[in-house]
PDB file of C-alpha atoms in Angstrom:
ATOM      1  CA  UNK M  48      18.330  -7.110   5.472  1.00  0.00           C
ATOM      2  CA  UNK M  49      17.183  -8.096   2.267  1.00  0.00           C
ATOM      3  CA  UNK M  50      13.774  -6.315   1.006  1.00  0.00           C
ATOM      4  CA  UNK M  51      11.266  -8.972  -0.360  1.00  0.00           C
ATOM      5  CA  UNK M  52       9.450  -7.922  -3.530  1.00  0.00           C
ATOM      6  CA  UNK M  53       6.777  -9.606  -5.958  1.00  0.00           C
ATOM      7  CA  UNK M  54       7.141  -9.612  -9.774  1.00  0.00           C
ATOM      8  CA  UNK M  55       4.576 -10.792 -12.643  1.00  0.00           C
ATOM      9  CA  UNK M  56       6.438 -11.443 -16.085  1.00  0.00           C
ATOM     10  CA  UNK M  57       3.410 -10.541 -18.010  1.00  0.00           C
ATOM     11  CA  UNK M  58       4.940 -12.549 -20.997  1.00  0.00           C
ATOM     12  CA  UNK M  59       4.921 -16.135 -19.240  1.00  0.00           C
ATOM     13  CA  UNK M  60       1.464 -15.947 -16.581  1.00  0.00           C
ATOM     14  CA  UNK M  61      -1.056 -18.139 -19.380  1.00  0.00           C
ATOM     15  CA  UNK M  62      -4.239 -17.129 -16.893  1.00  0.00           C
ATOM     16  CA  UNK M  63      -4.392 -20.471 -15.826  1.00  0.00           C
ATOM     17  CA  UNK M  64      -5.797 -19.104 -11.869  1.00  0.00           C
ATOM     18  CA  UNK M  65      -4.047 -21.379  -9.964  1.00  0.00           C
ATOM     19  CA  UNK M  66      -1.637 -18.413  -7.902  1.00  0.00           C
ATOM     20  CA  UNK M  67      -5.362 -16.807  -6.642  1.00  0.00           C
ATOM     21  CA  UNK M  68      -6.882 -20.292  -6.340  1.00  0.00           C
ATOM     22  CA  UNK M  69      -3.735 -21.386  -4.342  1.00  0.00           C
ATOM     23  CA  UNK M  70      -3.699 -18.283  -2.198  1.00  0.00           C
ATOM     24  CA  UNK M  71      -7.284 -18.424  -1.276  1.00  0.00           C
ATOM     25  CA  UNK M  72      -7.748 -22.198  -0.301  1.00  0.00           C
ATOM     26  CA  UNK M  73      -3.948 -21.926   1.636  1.00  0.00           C
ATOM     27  CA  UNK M  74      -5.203 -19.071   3.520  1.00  0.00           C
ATOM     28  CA  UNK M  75      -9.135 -20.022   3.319  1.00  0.00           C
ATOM     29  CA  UNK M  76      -9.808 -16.725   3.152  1.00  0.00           C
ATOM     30  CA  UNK M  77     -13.944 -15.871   2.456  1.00  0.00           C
ATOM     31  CA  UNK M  78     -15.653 -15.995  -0.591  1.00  0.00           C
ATOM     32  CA  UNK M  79     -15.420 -12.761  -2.725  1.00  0.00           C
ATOM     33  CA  UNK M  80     -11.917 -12.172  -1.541  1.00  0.00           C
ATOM     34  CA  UNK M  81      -9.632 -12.455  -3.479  1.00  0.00           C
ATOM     35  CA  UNK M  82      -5.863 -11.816  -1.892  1.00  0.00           C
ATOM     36  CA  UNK M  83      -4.123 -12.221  -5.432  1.00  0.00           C
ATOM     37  CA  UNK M  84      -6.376 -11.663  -8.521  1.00  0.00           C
ATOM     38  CA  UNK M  85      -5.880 -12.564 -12.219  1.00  0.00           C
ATOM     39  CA  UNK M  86      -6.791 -10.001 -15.142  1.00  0.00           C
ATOM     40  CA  UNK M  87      -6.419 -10.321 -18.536  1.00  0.00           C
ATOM     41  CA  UNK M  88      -6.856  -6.833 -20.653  1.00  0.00           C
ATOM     42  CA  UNK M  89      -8.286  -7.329 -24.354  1.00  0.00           C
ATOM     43  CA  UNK M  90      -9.445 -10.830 -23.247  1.00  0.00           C
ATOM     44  CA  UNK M  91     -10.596 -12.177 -26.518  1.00  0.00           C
ATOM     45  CA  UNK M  92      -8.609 -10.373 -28.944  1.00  0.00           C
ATOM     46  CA  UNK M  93      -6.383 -12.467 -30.981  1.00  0.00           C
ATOM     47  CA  UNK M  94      -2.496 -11.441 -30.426  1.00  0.00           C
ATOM     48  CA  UNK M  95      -3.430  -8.339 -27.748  1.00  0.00           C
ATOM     49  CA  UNK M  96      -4.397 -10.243 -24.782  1.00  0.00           C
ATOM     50  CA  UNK M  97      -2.004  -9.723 -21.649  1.00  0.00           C
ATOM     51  CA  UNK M  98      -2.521 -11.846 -18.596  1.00  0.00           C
ATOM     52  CA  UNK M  99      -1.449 -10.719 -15.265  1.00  0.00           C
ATOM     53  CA  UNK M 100      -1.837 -10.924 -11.559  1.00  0.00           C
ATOM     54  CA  UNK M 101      -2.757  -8.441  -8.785  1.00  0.00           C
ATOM     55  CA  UNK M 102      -1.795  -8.258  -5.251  1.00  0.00           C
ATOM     56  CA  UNK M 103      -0.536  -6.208  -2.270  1.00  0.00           C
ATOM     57  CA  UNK M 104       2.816  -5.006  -4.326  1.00  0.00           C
ATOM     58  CA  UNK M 105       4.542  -4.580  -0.311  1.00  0.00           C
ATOM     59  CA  UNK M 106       5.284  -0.927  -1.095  1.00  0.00           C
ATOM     60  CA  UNK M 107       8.364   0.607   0.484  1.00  0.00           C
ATOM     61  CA  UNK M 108       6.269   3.978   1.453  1.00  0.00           C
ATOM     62  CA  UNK M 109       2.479   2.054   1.468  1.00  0.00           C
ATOM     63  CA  UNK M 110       0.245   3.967   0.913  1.00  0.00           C
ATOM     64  CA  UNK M 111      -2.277   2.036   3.236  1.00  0.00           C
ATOM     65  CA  UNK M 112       0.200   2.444   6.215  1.00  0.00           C
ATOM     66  CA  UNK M 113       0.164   6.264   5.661  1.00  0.00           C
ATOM     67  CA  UNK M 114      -3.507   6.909   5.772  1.00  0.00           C
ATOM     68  CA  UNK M 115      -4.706   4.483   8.406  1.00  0.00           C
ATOM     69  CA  UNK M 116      -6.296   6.020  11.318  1.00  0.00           C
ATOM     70  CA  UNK M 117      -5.458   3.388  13.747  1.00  0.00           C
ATOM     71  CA  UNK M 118      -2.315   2.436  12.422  1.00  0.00           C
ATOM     72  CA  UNK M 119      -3.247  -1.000  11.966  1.00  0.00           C
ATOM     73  CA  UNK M 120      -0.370  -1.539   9.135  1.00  0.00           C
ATOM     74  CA  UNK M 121       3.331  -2.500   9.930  1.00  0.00           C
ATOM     75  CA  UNK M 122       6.431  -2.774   7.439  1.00  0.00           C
ATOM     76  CA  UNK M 123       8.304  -5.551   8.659  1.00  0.00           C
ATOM     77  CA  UNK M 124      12.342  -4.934   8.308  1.00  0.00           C
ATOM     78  CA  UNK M 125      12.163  -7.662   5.067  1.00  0.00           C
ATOM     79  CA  UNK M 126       9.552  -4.789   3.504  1.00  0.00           C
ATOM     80  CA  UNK M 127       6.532  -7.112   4.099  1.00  0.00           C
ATOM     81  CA  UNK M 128       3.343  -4.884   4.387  1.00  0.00           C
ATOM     82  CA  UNK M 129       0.758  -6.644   7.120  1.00  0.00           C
ATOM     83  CA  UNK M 130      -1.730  -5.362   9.178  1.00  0.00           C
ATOM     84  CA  UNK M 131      -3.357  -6.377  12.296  1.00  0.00           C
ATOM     85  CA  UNK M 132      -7.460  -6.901  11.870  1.00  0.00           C
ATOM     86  CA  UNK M 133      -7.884  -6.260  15.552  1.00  0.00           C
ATOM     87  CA  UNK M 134      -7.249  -2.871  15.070  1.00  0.00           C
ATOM     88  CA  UNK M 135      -8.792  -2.460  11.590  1.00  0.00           C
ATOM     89  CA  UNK M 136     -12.010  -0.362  12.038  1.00  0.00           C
ATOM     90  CA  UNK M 137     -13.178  -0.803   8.394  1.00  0.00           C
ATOM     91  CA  UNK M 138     -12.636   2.789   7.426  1.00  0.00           C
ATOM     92  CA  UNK M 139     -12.123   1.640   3.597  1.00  0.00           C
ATOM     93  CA  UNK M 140      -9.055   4.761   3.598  1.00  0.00           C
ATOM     94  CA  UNK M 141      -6.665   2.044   2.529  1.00  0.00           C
ATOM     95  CA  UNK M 142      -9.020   0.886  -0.291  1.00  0.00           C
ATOM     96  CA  UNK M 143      -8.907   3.920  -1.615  1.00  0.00           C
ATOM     97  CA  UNK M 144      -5.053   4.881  -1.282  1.00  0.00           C
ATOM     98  CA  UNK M 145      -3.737   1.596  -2.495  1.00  0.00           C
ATOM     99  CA  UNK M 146      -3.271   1.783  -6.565  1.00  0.00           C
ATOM    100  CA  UNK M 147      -3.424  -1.834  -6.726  1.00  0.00           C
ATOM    101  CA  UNK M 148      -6.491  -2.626  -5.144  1.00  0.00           C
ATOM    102  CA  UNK M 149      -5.298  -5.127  -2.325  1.00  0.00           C
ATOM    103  CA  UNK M 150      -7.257  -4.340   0.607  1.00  0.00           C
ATOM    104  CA  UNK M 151     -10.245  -6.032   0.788  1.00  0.00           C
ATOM    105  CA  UNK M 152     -13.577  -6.091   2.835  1.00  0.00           C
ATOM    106  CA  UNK M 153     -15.497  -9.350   3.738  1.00  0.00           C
ATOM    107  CA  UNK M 154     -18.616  -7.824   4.268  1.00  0.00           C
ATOM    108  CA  UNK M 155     -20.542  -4.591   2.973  1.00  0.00           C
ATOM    109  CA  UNK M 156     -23.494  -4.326   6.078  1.00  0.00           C
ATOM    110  CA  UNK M 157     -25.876  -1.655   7.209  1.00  0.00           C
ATOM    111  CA  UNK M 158     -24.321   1.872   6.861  1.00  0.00           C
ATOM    112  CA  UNK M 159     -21.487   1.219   5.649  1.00  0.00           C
ATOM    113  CA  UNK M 160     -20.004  -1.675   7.785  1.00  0.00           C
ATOM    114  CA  UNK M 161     -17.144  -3.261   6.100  1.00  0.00           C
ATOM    115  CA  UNK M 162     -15.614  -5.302   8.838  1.00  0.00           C
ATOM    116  CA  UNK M 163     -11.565  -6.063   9.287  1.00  0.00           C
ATOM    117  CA  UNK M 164      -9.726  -5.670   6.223  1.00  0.00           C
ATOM    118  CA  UNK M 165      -8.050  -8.555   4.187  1.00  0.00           C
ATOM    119  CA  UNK M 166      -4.773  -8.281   1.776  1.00  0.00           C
ATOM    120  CA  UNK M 167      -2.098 -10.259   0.777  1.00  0.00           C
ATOM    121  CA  UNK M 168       0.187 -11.430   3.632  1.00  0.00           C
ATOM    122  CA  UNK M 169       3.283 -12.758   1.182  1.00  0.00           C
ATOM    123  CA  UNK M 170       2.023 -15.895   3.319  1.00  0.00           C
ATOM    124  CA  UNK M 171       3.944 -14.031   6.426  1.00  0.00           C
ATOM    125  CA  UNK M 172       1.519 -14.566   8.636  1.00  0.00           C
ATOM    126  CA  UNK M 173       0.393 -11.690  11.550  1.00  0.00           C
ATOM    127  CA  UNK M 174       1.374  -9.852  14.397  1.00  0.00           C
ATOM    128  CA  UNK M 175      -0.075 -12.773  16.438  1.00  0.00           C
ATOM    129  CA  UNK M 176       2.370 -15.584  17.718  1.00  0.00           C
ATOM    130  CA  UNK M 177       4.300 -17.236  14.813  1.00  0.00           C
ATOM    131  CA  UNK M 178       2.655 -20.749  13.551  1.00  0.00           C
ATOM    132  CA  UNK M 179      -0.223 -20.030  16.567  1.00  0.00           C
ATOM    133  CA  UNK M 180      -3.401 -20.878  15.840  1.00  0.00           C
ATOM    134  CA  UNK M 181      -4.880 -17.400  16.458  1.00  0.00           C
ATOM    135  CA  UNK M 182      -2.219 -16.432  13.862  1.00  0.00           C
ATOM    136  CA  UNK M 183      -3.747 -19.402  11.027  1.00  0.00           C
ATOM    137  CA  UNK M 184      -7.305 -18.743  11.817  1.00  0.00           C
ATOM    138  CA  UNK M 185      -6.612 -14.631  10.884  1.00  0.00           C
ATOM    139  CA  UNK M 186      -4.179 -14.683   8.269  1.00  0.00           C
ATOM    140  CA  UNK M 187      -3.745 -18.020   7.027  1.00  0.00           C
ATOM    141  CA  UNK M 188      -0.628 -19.885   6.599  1.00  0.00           C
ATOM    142  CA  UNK M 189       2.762 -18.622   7.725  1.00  0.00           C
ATOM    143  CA  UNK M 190       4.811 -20.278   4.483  1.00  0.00           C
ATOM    144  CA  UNK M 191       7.650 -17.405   5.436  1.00  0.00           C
ATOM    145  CA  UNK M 192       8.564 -18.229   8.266  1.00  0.00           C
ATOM    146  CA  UNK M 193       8.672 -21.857   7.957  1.00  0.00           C
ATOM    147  CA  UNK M 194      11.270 -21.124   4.569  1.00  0.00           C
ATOM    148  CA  UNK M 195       9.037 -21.745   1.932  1.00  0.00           C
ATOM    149  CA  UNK M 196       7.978 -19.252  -1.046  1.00  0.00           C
ATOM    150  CA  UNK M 197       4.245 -17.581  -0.676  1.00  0.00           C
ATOM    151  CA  UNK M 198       2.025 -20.288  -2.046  1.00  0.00           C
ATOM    152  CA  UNK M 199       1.057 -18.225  -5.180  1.00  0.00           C
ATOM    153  CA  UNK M 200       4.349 -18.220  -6.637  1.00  0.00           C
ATOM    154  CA  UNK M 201       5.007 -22.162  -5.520  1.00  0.00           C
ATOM    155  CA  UNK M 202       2.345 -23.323  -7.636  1.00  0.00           C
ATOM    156  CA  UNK M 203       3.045 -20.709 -10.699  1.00  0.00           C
ATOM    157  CA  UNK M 204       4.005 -23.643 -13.278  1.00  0.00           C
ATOM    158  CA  UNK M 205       5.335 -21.032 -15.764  1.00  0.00           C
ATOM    159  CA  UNK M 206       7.343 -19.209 -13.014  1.00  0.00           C
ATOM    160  CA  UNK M 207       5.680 -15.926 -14.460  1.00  0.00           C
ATOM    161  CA  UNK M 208       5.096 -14.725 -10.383  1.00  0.00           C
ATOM    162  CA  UNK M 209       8.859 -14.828  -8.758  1.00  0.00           C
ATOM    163  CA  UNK M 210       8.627 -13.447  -4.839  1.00  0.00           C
ATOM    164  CA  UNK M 211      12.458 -13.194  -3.185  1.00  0.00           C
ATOM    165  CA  UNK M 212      14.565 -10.577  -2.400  1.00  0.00           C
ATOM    166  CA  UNK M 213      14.803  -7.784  -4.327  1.00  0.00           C
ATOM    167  CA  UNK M 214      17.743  -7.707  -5.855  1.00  0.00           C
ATOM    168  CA  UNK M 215      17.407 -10.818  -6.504  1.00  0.00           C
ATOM    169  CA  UNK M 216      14.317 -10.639  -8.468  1.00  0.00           C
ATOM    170  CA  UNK M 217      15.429  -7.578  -9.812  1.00  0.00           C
ATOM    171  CA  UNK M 218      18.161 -10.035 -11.730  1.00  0.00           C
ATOM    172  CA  UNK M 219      15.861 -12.745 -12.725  1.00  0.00           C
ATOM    173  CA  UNK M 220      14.136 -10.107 -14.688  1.00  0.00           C
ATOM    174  CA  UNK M 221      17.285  -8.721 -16.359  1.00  0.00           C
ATOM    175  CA  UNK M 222      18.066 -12.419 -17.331  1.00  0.00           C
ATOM    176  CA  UNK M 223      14.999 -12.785 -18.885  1.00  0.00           C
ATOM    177  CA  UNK M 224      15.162  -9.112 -21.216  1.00  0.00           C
ATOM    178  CA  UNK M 225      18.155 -10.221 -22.232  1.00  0.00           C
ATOM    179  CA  UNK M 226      17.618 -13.481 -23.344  1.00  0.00           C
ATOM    180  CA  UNK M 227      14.028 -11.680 -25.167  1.00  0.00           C
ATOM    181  CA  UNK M 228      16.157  -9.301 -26.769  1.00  0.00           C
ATOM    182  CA  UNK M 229      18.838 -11.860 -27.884  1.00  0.00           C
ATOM    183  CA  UNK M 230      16.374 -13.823 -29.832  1.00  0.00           C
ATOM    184  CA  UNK M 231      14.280 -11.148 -31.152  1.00  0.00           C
ATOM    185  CA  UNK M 232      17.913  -9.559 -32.659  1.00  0.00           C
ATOM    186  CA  UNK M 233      18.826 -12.853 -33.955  1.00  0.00           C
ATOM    187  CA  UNK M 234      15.551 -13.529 -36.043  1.00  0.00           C
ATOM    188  CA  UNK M 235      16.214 -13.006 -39.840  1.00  0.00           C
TER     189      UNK M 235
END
């Protein structure tokens, strides 16, 4: 089965926000969470900014799977990393063990209370019934499993976030490193 995989070509995403405004009103997920975020390092220096964007990376070995108490994470056979908030306690370990930052918390109460976690879903929905609306109303839409790309990637405009399988992906990229290469060599 084919392993689905993100990737951010830093050299086309233009910060524009539309892959984390997409995500958020497809999923209307709170405010202050933020499933996919964009950063831009050196913003405001001429020639040295870079423009990318964050989200659950759908690790083979996730981290967040390996430290949850309560084993509310799952790897799905296509490598899709979801969880299931009616286990979630709101521990925060997966906060912490995830390098990129993807699990969120809607809340921050009285001692400590964080409530269910939120991450990116690759728009695959939960462990709820497929295109149920218990499924919608905790995880948003299921753009997976009716065919479709995640929404962040369908409304990238400079196709700088490509979601697929991996290998295939993994040859868009070598395409496009070529083709750089090729016309930085050929510049006199």
């Amino acid at each position: 089965m084919a392993r689905m995989k993100f990737y951010v070509d830093n050299n086309r995403c233009i910060s524009c926000f539309a892959c984390q405004v997409a995500c958020s009103s497809a999923h209307e997920v709170p405010v202050g969470i933020n499933r996919r975020k964009v950063i831009t390092l050196n913003d405001g220096v001429l020639g040295k900014e870079v423009s990318t964007t964050l989200a659950c990376q759908h690790c083979t070995d996730a981290p967040c799977e390996q430290v949850c108490p309560v084993k509310c994470f799952y790897i799905r056979e296509d490598g899709i990393v979801l969880h299931d908030k009616n286990k979630c306690i709101g521990c925060g370990y997966c906060l912490y063990a995830c390098p990129f930052g993807a699990p969120q918390f809607p809340r921050d109460g009285a001692f400590g209370i964080k409530g269910e976690m939120d991450k990116c879903t690759m728009c695959a929905g939960g462990p709820e019934e497929t295109f149920s609306h218990a499924e919608f109303e905790l995880y948003g839409q299921n753009r997976i499993a009716e065919g479709k790309v995640p929404m962040c990637a369908a409304v990238c405009s400079t196709n700088a976030l490509l979601v697929g399988d991996a290998t295939e992906v993994s040859n868009v990229y070598r395409k496009r490193v070529m083709i750089r290469n090729a016309n930085t060599t050929l510049k006199f």
